[in-house]
């Protein structure tokens, strides 16, 4: 499933082809995505200039003077830039053609993705209650510590809650907690402020390393007909089963926490 770094990598890959280009045509071949594609996509988007291609949480935002198209990749979605005349495959649900003959093509075999429309995305029901972006100035250790007051839940589901901070998926939560030396089951309200500061830093560093690794694959967003160039993660704990901790050689521990597989080192993380 595309997580925040993959969505950001996608944004950087497609933005140069779309920003400041006029939408010539929109083709919706399959309207039944996670939610039905609204009429505004067909009626308002054509003719508009894409002023900016931004990201909020895992939504790609195509900003125009008439409103903003919001694209979510869901479980299996991907985007690429193609020659608009390239024949579509059965999972190629939407094309957004721009004036130079190229198009953004959205492919989504499982159809958990969505393409929505908002006058003001910051007020859209799916976005308005979200916490800050991990790279925002508003996100730091003081913020995490404040938000944790009175929260008796474990720190891992706490940082995975999008109302606290967006974009910390399961892989990155395990990795950030390992890097910060914090046990994933430790209660959020029992973590000292200096450890929260360290955690805010490690959340940012694991995400930015993943985005940086994606940067080497940006060329894959134009013209390729395969899967998007999602990178291999360099992971310290996630998915390593009971292999040895790279730091202390203790076998790693795997538990299910909040219905998600959780990997940690019981001697490095307290
Ligand atoms: Zn260890």
PDB file of C-alpha atoms and ligand atoms in Angstrom:
ATOM      1  CA  UNK A   1       0.000   0.000   0.000  1.00  0.00           C
ATOM      2  CA  UNK A   2       1.413   3.413  -0.889  1.00  0.00           C
ATOM      3  CA  UNK A   3       2.358   5.274   2.269  1.00  0.00           C
ATOM      4  CA  UNK A   4       3.243   8.941   2.636  1.00  0.00           C
ATOM      5  CA  UNK A   5       6.770   8.623   1.170  1.00  0.00           C
ATOM      6  CA  UNK A   6       5.472   6.833  -1.925  1.00  0.00           C
ATOM      7  CA  UNK A   7       2.732   9.442  -2.386  1.00  0.00           C
ATOM      8  CA  UNK A   8       5.277  12.240  -2.017  1.00  0.00           C
ATOM      9  CA  UNK A   9       7.590  10.478  -4.478  1.00  0.00           C
ATOM     10  CA  UNK A  10       4.653  10.191  -6.899  1.00  0.00           C
ATOM     11  CA  UNK A  11       3.908  13.878  -6.468  1.00  0.00           C
ATOM     12  CA  UNK A  12       7.483  14.855  -7.250  1.00  0.00           C
ATOM     13  CA  UNK A  13       7.526  12.487 -10.228  1.00  0.00           C
ATOM     14  CA  UNK A  14       4.385  13.827 -11.907  1.00  0.00           C
ATOM     15  CA  UNK A  15       4.391  17.490 -10.851  1.00  0.00           C
ATOM     16  CA  UNK A  16       6.821  18.765 -13.550  1.00  0.00           C
ATOM     17  CA  UNK A  17       4.531  17.351 -16.255  1.00  0.00           C
ATOM     18  CA  UNK A  18       1.321  18.847 -14.882  1.00  0.00           C
ATOM     19  CA  UNK A  19       1.969  22.087 -13.028  1.00  0.00           C
ATOM     20  CA  UNK A  20       0.979  25.190 -14.980  1.00  0.00           C
ATOM     21  CA  UNK A  21      -0.505  23.039 -17.748  1.00  0.00           C
ATOM     22  CA  UNK A  22      -4.098  23.369 -18.891  1.00  0.00           C
ATOM     23  CA  UNK A  23      -6.365  20.335 -18.599  1.00  0.00           C
ATOM     24  CA  UNK A  24      -7.529  19.477 -22.116  1.00  0.00           C
ATOM     25  CA  UNK A  25      -9.785  16.544 -21.316  1.00  0.00           C
ATOM     26  CA  UNK A  26     -10.727  14.196 -18.502  1.00  0.00           C
ATOM     27  CA  UNK A  27     -11.656  10.590 -19.220  1.00  0.00           C
ATOM     28  CA  UNK A  28     -13.373   8.668 -16.424  1.00  0.00           C
ATOM     29  CA  UNK A  29     -13.652   5.024 -17.487  1.00  0.00           C
ATOM     30  CA  UNK A  30     -14.665   3.688 -14.092  1.00  0.00           C
ATOM     31  CA  UNK A  31     -16.679   5.908 -11.793  1.00  0.00           C
ATOM     32  CA  UNK A  32     -17.056   3.402  -8.963  1.00  0.00           C
ATOM     33  CA  UNK A  33     -13.891   3.858  -7.007  1.00  0.00           C
ATOM     34  CA  UNK A  34     -13.925   3.883  -3.198  1.00  0.00           C
ATOM     35  CA  UNK A  35     -16.448   6.692  -3.629  1.00  0.00           C
ATOM     36  CA  UNK A  36     -18.094   7.578  -6.949  1.00  0.00           C
ATOM     37  CA  UNK A  37     -16.106  10.098  -8.982  1.00  0.00           C
ATOM     38  CA  UNK A  38     -18.178  13.338  -8.740  1.00  0.00           C
ATOM     39  CA  UNK A  39     -19.459  15.245 -11.779  1.00  0.00           C
ATOM     40  CA  UNK A  40     -17.191  18.222 -11.051  1.00  0.00           C
ATOM     41  CA  UNK A  41     -14.206  16.169 -12.225  1.00  0.00           C
ATOM     42  CA  UNK A  42     -15.785  15.859 -15.685  1.00  0.00           C
ATOM     43  CA  UNK A  43     -17.409  19.282 -15.841  1.00  0.00           C
ATOM     44  CA  UNK A  44     -15.192  21.717 -13.948  1.00  0.00           C
ATOM     45  CA  UNK A  45     -11.667  20.335 -14.341  1.00  0.00           C
ATOM     46  CA  UNK A  46     -11.365  20.520 -18.172  1.00  0.00           C
ATOM     47  CA  UNK A  47     -10.101  23.925 -19.259  1.00  0.00           C
ATOM     48  CA  UNK A  48      -8.528  24.681 -15.900  1.00  0.00           C
ATOM     49  CA  UNK A  49      -4.835  25.302 -15.387  1.00  0.00           C
ATOM     50  CA  UNK A  50      -3.265  23.110 -12.696  1.00  0.00           C
ATOM     51  CA  UNK A  51      -1.777  25.901 -10.599  1.00  0.00           C
ATOM     52  CA  UNK A  52      -0.027  23.609  -8.156  1.00  0.00           C
ATOM     53  CA  UNK A  53       0.260  19.907  -7.426  1.00  0.00           C
ATOM     54  CA  UNK A  54       0.420  19.520  -3.675  1.00  0.00           C
ATOM     55  CA  UNK A  55       0.057  16.774  -1.097  1.00  0.00           C
ATOM     56  CA  UNK A  56      -1.909  16.667   2.148  1.00  0.00           C
ATOM     57  CA  UNK A  57      -1.576  13.413   4.104  1.00  0.00           C
ATOM     58  CA  UNK A  58      -1.895  10.793   1.365  1.00  0.00           C
ATOM     59  CA  UNK A  59      -4.001  12.937  -0.977  1.00  0.00           C
ATOM     60  CA  UNK A  60      -2.553  14.491  -4.122  1.00  0.00           C
ATOM     61  CA  UNK A  61      -4.158  17.911  -4.594  1.00  0.00           C
ATOM     62  CA  UNK A  62      -4.537  19.332  -8.098  1.00  0.00           C
ATOM     63  CA  UNK A  63      -5.229  23.002  -7.428  1.00  0.00           C
ATOM     64  CA  UNK A  64      -7.103  25.030 -10.026  1.00  0.00           C
ATOM     65  CA  UNK A  65      -9.022  28.300  -9.988  1.00  0.00           C
ATOM     66  CA  UNK A  66     -12.316  26.356 -10.081  1.00  0.00           C
ATOM     67  CA  UNK A  67     -11.511  24.055  -7.158  1.00  0.00           C
ATOM     68  CA  UNK A  68      -9.219  21.195  -6.246  1.00  0.00           C
ATOM     69  CA  UNK A  69      -9.204  17.587  -7.424  1.00  0.00           C
ATOM     70  CA  UNK A  70      -8.145  15.219  -4.623  1.00  0.00           C
ATOM     71  CA  UNK A  71      -6.613  11.890  -5.641  1.00  0.00           C
ATOM     72  CA  UNK A  72      -5.967   9.078  -3.150  1.00  0.00           C
ATOM     73  CA  UNK A  73      -4.075   5.987  -4.319  1.00  0.00           C
ATOM     74  CA  UNK A  74      -5.884   3.627  -1.934  1.00  0.00           C
ATOM     75  CA  UNK A  75      -4.365   0.145  -1.555  1.00  0.00           C
ATOM     76  CA  UNK A  76      -3.095  -0.502  -5.055  1.00  0.00           C
ATOM     77  CA  UNK A  77      -3.332   2.750  -6.998  1.00  0.00           C
ATOM     78  CA  UNK A  78      -0.552   4.341  -9.016  1.00  0.00           C
ATOM     79  CA  UNK A  79      -0.098   7.298 -11.306  1.00  0.00           C
ATOM     80  CA  UNK A  80       2.140   7.860 -14.309  1.00  0.00           C
ATOM     81  CA  UNK A  81       2.546  10.263 -17.162  1.00  0.00           C
ATOM     82  CA  UNK A  82       1.835   8.859 -20.609  1.00  0.00           C
ATOM     83  CA  UNK A  83       1.274   9.899 -24.186  1.00  0.00           C
ATOM     84  CA  UNK A  84      -2.497  10.520 -24.139  1.00  0.00           C
ATOM     85  CA  UNK A  85      -2.967   8.245 -27.161  1.00  0.00           C
ATOM     86  CA  UNK A  86      -1.591   5.203 -25.367  1.00  0.00           C
ATOM     87  CA  UNK A  87      -4.353   2.557 -25.142  1.00  0.00           C
ATOM     88  CA  UNK A  88      -5.783   2.087 -21.660  1.00  0.00           C
ATOM     89  CA  UNK A  89      -5.676  -1.191 -19.760  1.00  0.00           C
ATOM     90  CA  UNK A  90      -8.594  -2.543 -17.806  1.00  0.00           C
ATOM     91  CA  UNK A  91      -7.456  -1.004 -14.510  1.00  0.00           C
ATOM     92  CA  UNK A  92      -6.686   2.431 -15.989  1.00  0.00           C
ATOM     93  CA  UNK A  93      -9.714   4.227 -14.566  1.00  0.00           C
ATOM     94  CA  UNK A  94      -8.989   7.906 -15.137  1.00  0.00           C
ATOM     95  CA  UNK A  95      -6.882  10.000 -17.529  1.00  0.00           C
ATOM     96  CA  UNK A  96      -6.314  13.712 -17.003  1.00  0.00           C
ATOM     97  CA  UNK A  97      -5.007  14.970 -20.340  1.00  0.00           C
ATOM     98  CA  UNK A  98      -3.072  18.208 -20.497  1.00  0.00           C
ATOM     99  CA  UNK A  99      -2.593  20.545 -23.416  1.00  0.00           C
ATOM    100  CA  UNK A 100       0.752  19.142 -24.629  1.00  0.00           C
ATOM    101  CA  UNK A 101      -0.678  15.727 -25.523  1.00  0.00           C
ATOM    102  CA  UNK A 102       0.417  13.967 -22.383  1.00  0.00           C
ATOM    103  CA  UNK A 103      -1.852  12.654 -19.665  1.00  0.00           C
ATOM    104  CA  UNK A 104      -1.835  11.585 -16.070  1.00  0.00           C
ATOM    105  CA  UNK A 105      -3.117   8.029 -15.957  1.00  0.00           C
ATOM    106  CA  UNK A 106      -4.536   6.605 -12.724  1.00  0.00           C
ATOM    107  CA  UNK A 107      -4.463   2.837 -12.436  1.00  0.00           C
ATOM    108  CA  UNK A 108      -6.042   1.016  -9.506  1.00  0.00           C
ATOM    109  CA  UNK A 109      -6.761  -2.735  -9.741  1.00  0.00           C
ATOM    110  CA  UNK A 110      -8.486  -2.953  -6.356  1.00  0.00           C
ATOM    111  CA  UNK A 111     -10.383   0.355  -6.631  1.00  0.00           C
ATOM    112  CA  UNK A 112      -9.878   1.486  -3.044  1.00  0.00           C
ATOM    113  CA  UNK A 113      -8.489   4.751  -4.378  1.00  0.00           C
ATOM    114  CA  UNK A 114     -10.603   7.835  -4.874  1.00  0.00           C
ATOM    115  CA  UNK A 115     -10.846  10.975  -6.973  1.00  0.00           C
ATOM    116  CA  UNK A 116     -12.849  13.729  -5.291  1.00  0.00           C
ATOM    117  CA  UNK A 117     -13.466  17.436  -5.686  1.00  0.00           C
ATOM    118  CA  UNK A 118     -13.341  20.221  -3.104  1.00  0.00           C
ATOM    119  CA  UNK A 119     -13.770  23.982  -3.209  1.00  0.00           C
ATOM    120  CA  UNK A 120     -11.429  24.170  -0.234  1.00  0.00           C
ATOM    121  CA  UNK A 121      -9.612  20.921   0.571  1.00  0.00           C
ATOM    122  CA  UNK A 122      -8.622  22.118   4.052  1.00  0.00           C
ATOM    123  CA  UNK A 123     -12.349  22.085   4.923  1.00  0.00           C
ATOM    124  CA  UNK A 124     -13.105  18.760   3.231  1.00  0.00           C
ATOM    125  CA  UNK A 125     -14.526  16.184   5.711  1.00  0.00           C
ATOM    126  CA  UNK A 126     -11.661  13.764   4.938  1.00  0.00           C
ATOM    127  CA  UNK A 127      -8.980  16.378   5.610  1.00  0.00           C
ATOM    128  CA  UNK A 128     -10.262  18.957   8.053  1.00  0.00           C
ATOM    129  CA  UNK A 129      -9.650  16.978  11.248  1.00  0.00           C
ATOM    130  CA  UNK A 130      -6.201  15.705  10.345  1.00  0.00           C
ATOM    131  CA  UNK A 131      -3.173  16.464  12.472  1.00  0.00           C
ATOM    132  CA  UNK A 132      -0.122  18.303  11.145  1.00  0.00           C
ATOM    133  CA  UNK A 133       2.220  17.019   8.466  1.00  0.00           C
ATOM    134  CA  UNK A 134       5.360  15.476   9.994  1.00  0.00           C
ATOM    135  CA  UNK A 135       7.485  18.106   8.230  1.00  0.00           C
ATOM    136  CA  UNK A 136       5.391  21.046   9.467  1.00  0.00           C
ATOM    137  CA  UNK A 137       6.918  23.401  12.014  1.00  0.00           C
ATOM    138  CA  UNK A 138       3.876  22.668  14.197  1.00  0.00           C
ATOM    139  CA  UNK A 139       5.032  19.067  14.621  1.00  0.00           C
ATOM    140  CA  UNK A 140       7.695  18.589  17.267  1.00  0.00           C
ATOM    141  CA  UNK A 141       8.314  16.934  20.622  1.00  0.00           C
ATOM    142  CA  UNK A 142       6.427  19.572  22.583  1.00  0.00           C
ATOM    143  CA  UNK A 143       3.397  19.041  20.369  1.00  0.00           C
ATOM    144  CA  UNK A 144       3.536  15.242  20.788  1.00  0.00           C
ATOM    145  CA  UNK A 145       3.972  15.568  24.539  1.00  0.00           C
ATOM    146  CA  UNK A 146       1.004  17.955  24.830  1.00  0.00           C
ATOM    147  CA  UNK A 147      -1.211  15.688  22.733  1.00  0.00           C
ATOM    148  CA  UNK A 148      -0.257  12.702  24.892  1.00  0.00           C
ATOM    149  CA  UNK A 149      -1.598  14.259  28.124  1.00  0.00           C
ATOM    150  CA  UNK A 150      -4.259  11.932  29.475  1.00  0.00           C
ATOM    151  CA  UNK A 151      -3.774   9.426  26.637  1.00  0.00           C
ATOM    152  CA  UNK A 152      -3.479   5.987  28.163  1.00  0.00           C
ATOM    153  CA  UNK A 153      -2.930   4.222  24.834  1.00  0.00           C
ATOM    154  CA  UNK A 154       0.349   2.724  23.617  1.00  0.00           C
ATOM    155  CA  UNK A 155       2.699   5.061  21.803  1.00  0.00           C
ATOM    156  CA  UNK A 156       2.625   3.123  18.527  1.00  0.00           C
ATOM    157  CA  UNK A 157      -1.106   3.475  17.783  1.00  0.00           C
ATOM    158  CA  UNK A 158      -0.850   7.019  19.157  1.00  0.00           C
ATOM    159  CA  UNK A 159       1.654   8.120  16.492  1.00  0.00           C
ATOM    160  CA  UNK A 160      -0.251   6.172  13.808  1.00  0.00           C
ATOM    161  CA  UNK A 161      -3.415   8.179  14.570  1.00  0.00           C
ATOM    162  CA  UNK A 162      -3.837  10.685  11.721  1.00  0.00           C
ATOM    163  CA  UNK A 163      -5.529  13.137  14.084  1.00  0.00           C
ATOM    164  CA  UNK A 164      -2.217  13.342  15.974  1.00  0.00           C
ATOM    165  CA  UNK A 165       0.104  13.423  12.949  1.00  0.00           C
ATOM    166  CA  UNK A 166      -0.438  12.238   9.377  1.00  0.00           C
ATOM    167  CA  UNK A 167       1.655   9.813   7.387  1.00  0.00           C
ATOM    168  CA  UNK A 168       3.109   7.557  10.082  1.00  0.00           C
ATOM    169  CA  UNK A 169       2.078   4.180   8.676  1.00  0.00           C
ATOM    170  CA  UNK A 170       2.820   0.855  10.285  1.00  0.00           C
ATOM    171  CA  UNK A 171       6.294   0.405   8.804  1.00  0.00           C
ATOM    172  CA  UNK A 172       7.439   3.893   9.736  1.00  0.00           C
ATOM    173  CA  UNK A 173       5.975   3.729  13.244  1.00  0.00           C
ATOM    174  CA  UNK A 174       8.014   0.601  14.023  1.00  0.00           C
ATOM    175  CA  UNK A 175      11.148   2.121  12.507  1.00  0.00           C
ATOM    176  CA  UNK A 176      10.805   5.510  14.221  1.00  0.00           C
ATOM    177  CA  UNK A 177      10.212   3.901  17.629  1.00  0.00           C
ATOM    178  CA  UNK A 178      13.269   1.685  17.208  1.00  0.00           C
ATOM    179  CA  UNK A 179      15.407   4.672  16.226  1.00  0.00           C
ATOM    180  CA  UNK A 180      14.130   6.587  19.256  1.00  0.00           C
ATOM    181  CA  UNK A 181      14.640   3.615  21.614  1.00  0.00           C
ATOM    182  CA  UNK A 182      11.004   3.688  22.728  1.00  0.00           C
ATOM    183  CA  UNK A 183       9.060   0.485  23.388  1.00  0.00           C
ATOM    184  CA  UNK A 184       5.967   0.390  21.125  1.00  0.00           C
ATOM    185  CA  UNK A 185       3.701  -0.592  24.029  1.00  0.00           C
ATOM    186  CA  UNK A 186       4.834   2.219  26.320  1.00  0.00           C
ATOM    187  CA  UNK A 187       1.899   4.392  27.339  1.00  0.00           C
ATOM    188  CA  UNK A 188       1.867   7.676  25.444  1.00  0.00           C
ATOM    189  CA  UNK A 189       1.283   9.748  28.586  1.00  0.00           C
ATOM    190  CA  UNK A 190       4.273   8.189  30.351  1.00  0.00           C
ATOM    191  CA  UNK A 191       6.951   9.292  27.902  1.00  0.00           C
ATOM    192  CA  UNK A 192       9.157  12.154  29.001  1.00  0.00           C
ATOM    193  CA  UNK A 193       9.293  15.277  26.867  1.00  0.00           C
ATOM    194  CA  UNK A 194      12.925  14.778  25.831  1.00  0.00           C
ATOM    195  CA  UNK A 195      12.057  11.319  24.510  1.00  0.00           C
ATOM    196  CA  UNK A 196       9.110  12.812  22.593  1.00  0.00           C
ATOM    197  CA  UNK A 197      11.535  15.286  21.048  1.00  0.00           C
ATOM    198  CA  UNK A 198      13.740  12.419  19.940  1.00  0.00           C
ATOM    199  CA  UNK A 199      10.671  10.607  18.558  1.00  0.00           C
ATOM    200  CA  UNK A 200       9.532  13.621  16.518  1.00  0.00           C
ATOM    201  CA  UNK A 201      13.035  13.715  15.013  1.00  0.00           C
ATOM    202  CA  UNK A 202      13.122  10.010  14.187  1.00  0.00           C
ATOM    203  CA  UNK A 203       9.640  10.145  12.606  1.00  0.00           C
ATOM    204  CA  UNK A 204      10.903  12.903  10.331  1.00  0.00           C
ATOM    205  CA  UNK A 205      14.173  11.158   9.562  1.00  0.00           C
ATOM    206  CA  UNK A 206      12.669   7.761   8.642  1.00  0.00           C
ATOM    207  CA  UNK A 207      10.128   9.456   6.378  1.00  0.00           C
ATOM    208  CA  UNK A 208      12.648  11.747   4.719  1.00  0.00           C
ATOM    209  CA  UNK A 209      15.064   8.876   4.136  1.00  0.00           C
ATOM    210  CA  UNK A 210      12.270   6.942   2.435  1.00  0.00           C
ATOM    211  CA  UNK A 211      11.361   9.958   0.293  1.00  0.00           C
ATOM    212  CA  UNK A 212      15.031  10.451  -0.555  1.00  0.00           C
ATOM    213  CA  UNK A 213      15.344   6.817  -1.618  1.00  0.00           C
ATOM    214  CA  UNK A 214      12.304   7.329  -3.850  1.00  0.00           C
ATOM    215  CA  UNK A 215      14.037  10.206  -5.561  1.00  0.00           C
ATOM    216  CA  UNK A 216      16.204   7.790  -7.514  1.00  0.00           C
ATOM    217  CA  UNK A 217      13.104   6.330  -9.162  1.00  0.00           C
ATOM    218  CA  UNK A 218      11.437   9.552 -10.299  1.00  0.00           C
ATOM    219  CA  UNK A 219      12.148   8.851 -13.978  1.00  0.00           C
ATOM    220  CA  UNK A 220       9.824   5.839 -13.697  1.00  0.00           C
ATOM    221  CA  UNK A 221       6.787   8.110 -13.602  1.00  0.00           C
ATOM    222  CA  UNK A 222       7.063   8.987 -17.257  1.00  0.00           C
ATOM    223  CA  UNK A 223       6.367   6.450 -19.944  1.00  0.00           C
ATOM    224  CA  UNK A 224       6.808   3.243 -18.000  1.00  0.00           C
ATOM    225  CA  UNK A 225       3.947   0.792 -18.231  1.00  0.00           C
ATOM    226  CA  UNK A 226       4.885  -1.267 -15.204  1.00  0.00           C
ATOM    227  CA  UNK A 227       4.384  -0.707 -11.547  1.00  0.00           C
ATOM    228  CA  UNK A 228       5.510   2.594 -10.085  1.00  0.00           C
ATOM    229  CA  UNK A 229       9.065   2.877  -8.947  1.00  0.00           C
ATOM    230  CA  UNK A 230       8.493   2.356  -5.282  1.00  0.00           C
ATOM    231  CA  UNK A 231      11.787   1.809  -3.619  1.00  0.00           C
ATOM    232  CA  UNK A 232      12.969  -0.924  -1.329  1.00  0.00           C
ATOM    233  CA  UNK A 233      13.013   0.244   2.225  1.00  0.00           C
ATOM    234  CA  UNK A 234      16.146  -0.020   4.277  1.00  0.00           C
ATOM    235  CA  UNK A 235      14.520  -1.315   7.431  1.00  0.00           C
ATOM    236  CA  UNK A 236      15.999  -1.925  10.869  1.00  0.00           C
ATOM    237  CA  UNK A 237      13.148  -3.873  12.459  1.00  0.00           C
ATOM    238  CA  UNK A 238       9.988  -3.985  10.326  1.00  0.00           C
ATOM    239  CA  UNK A 239       9.506  -7.293   8.546  1.00  0.00           C
ATOM    240  CA  UNK A 240      12.679  -8.838  10.011  1.00  0.00           C
ATOM    241  CA  UNK A 241      10.813 -11.426  12.104  1.00  0.00           C
ATOM    242  CA  UNK A 242      12.952 -12.743  14.901  1.00  0.00           C
ATOM    243  CA  UNK A 243      16.278 -11.947  13.300  1.00  0.00           C
ATOM    244  CA  UNK A 244      18.937 -10.316  15.435  1.00  0.00           C
ATOM    245  CA  UNK A 245      18.772  -6.644  16.314  1.00  0.00           C
ATOM    246  CA  UNK A 246      21.498  -4.946  14.268  1.00  0.00           C
ATOM    247  CA  UNK A 247      22.481  -2.880  17.279  1.00  0.00           C
ATOM    248  CA  UNK A 248      22.642  -5.389  20.138  1.00  0.00           C
ATOM    249  CA  UNK A 249      22.176  -8.873  18.542  1.00  0.00           C
ATOM    250  CA  UNK A 250      19.085  -9.665  20.665  1.00  0.00           C
ATOM    251  CA  UNK A 251      16.461 -11.528  18.597  1.00  0.00           C
ATOM    252  CA  UNK A 252      13.709  -9.073  17.599  1.00  0.00           C
ATOM    253  CA  UNK A 253      10.176  -9.445  18.966  1.00  0.00           C
ATOM    254  CA  UNK A 254       7.013  -9.498  16.843  1.00  0.00           C
ATOM    255  CA  UNK A 255       3.629  -8.787  18.418  1.00  0.00           C
ATOM    256  CA  UNK A 256       0.254  -7.667  17.169  1.00  0.00           C
ATOM    257  CA  UNK A 257      -0.621  -4.267  18.603  1.00  0.00           C
ATOM    258  CA  UNK A 258      -3.780  -2.447  17.543  1.00  0.00           C
ATOM    259  CA  UNK A 259      -4.276  -5.194  14.924  1.00  0.00           C
ATOM    260  CA  UNK A 260      -0.960  -4.352  13.280  1.00  0.00           C
ATOM    261  CA  UNK A 261       2.263  -6.350  13.222  1.00  0.00           C
ATOM    262  CA  UNK A 262       4.760  -4.620  15.418  1.00  0.00           C
ATOM    263  CA  UNK A 263       8.490  -5.283  15.426  1.00  0.00           C
ATOM    264  CA  UNK A 264      10.845  -4.161  18.143  1.00  0.00           C
ATOM    265  CA  UNK A 265      13.970  -4.965  20.128  1.00  0.00           C
ATOM    266  CA  UNK A 266      13.158  -5.671  23.746  1.00  0.00           C
ATOM    267  CA  UNK A 267      16.596  -4.623  24.921  1.00  0.00           C
ATOM    268  CA  UNK A 268      17.105  -1.432  22.846  1.00  0.00           C
ATOM    269  CA  UNK A 269      13.534  -0.142  23.306  1.00  0.00           C
ATOM    270  CA  UNK A 270      12.238   0.717  26.766  1.00  0.00           C
TER     271      UNK A 270
HETATM  272 ZN1  LIG B   1      18.626  -4.188  20.163  1.00  0.00          ZN
END
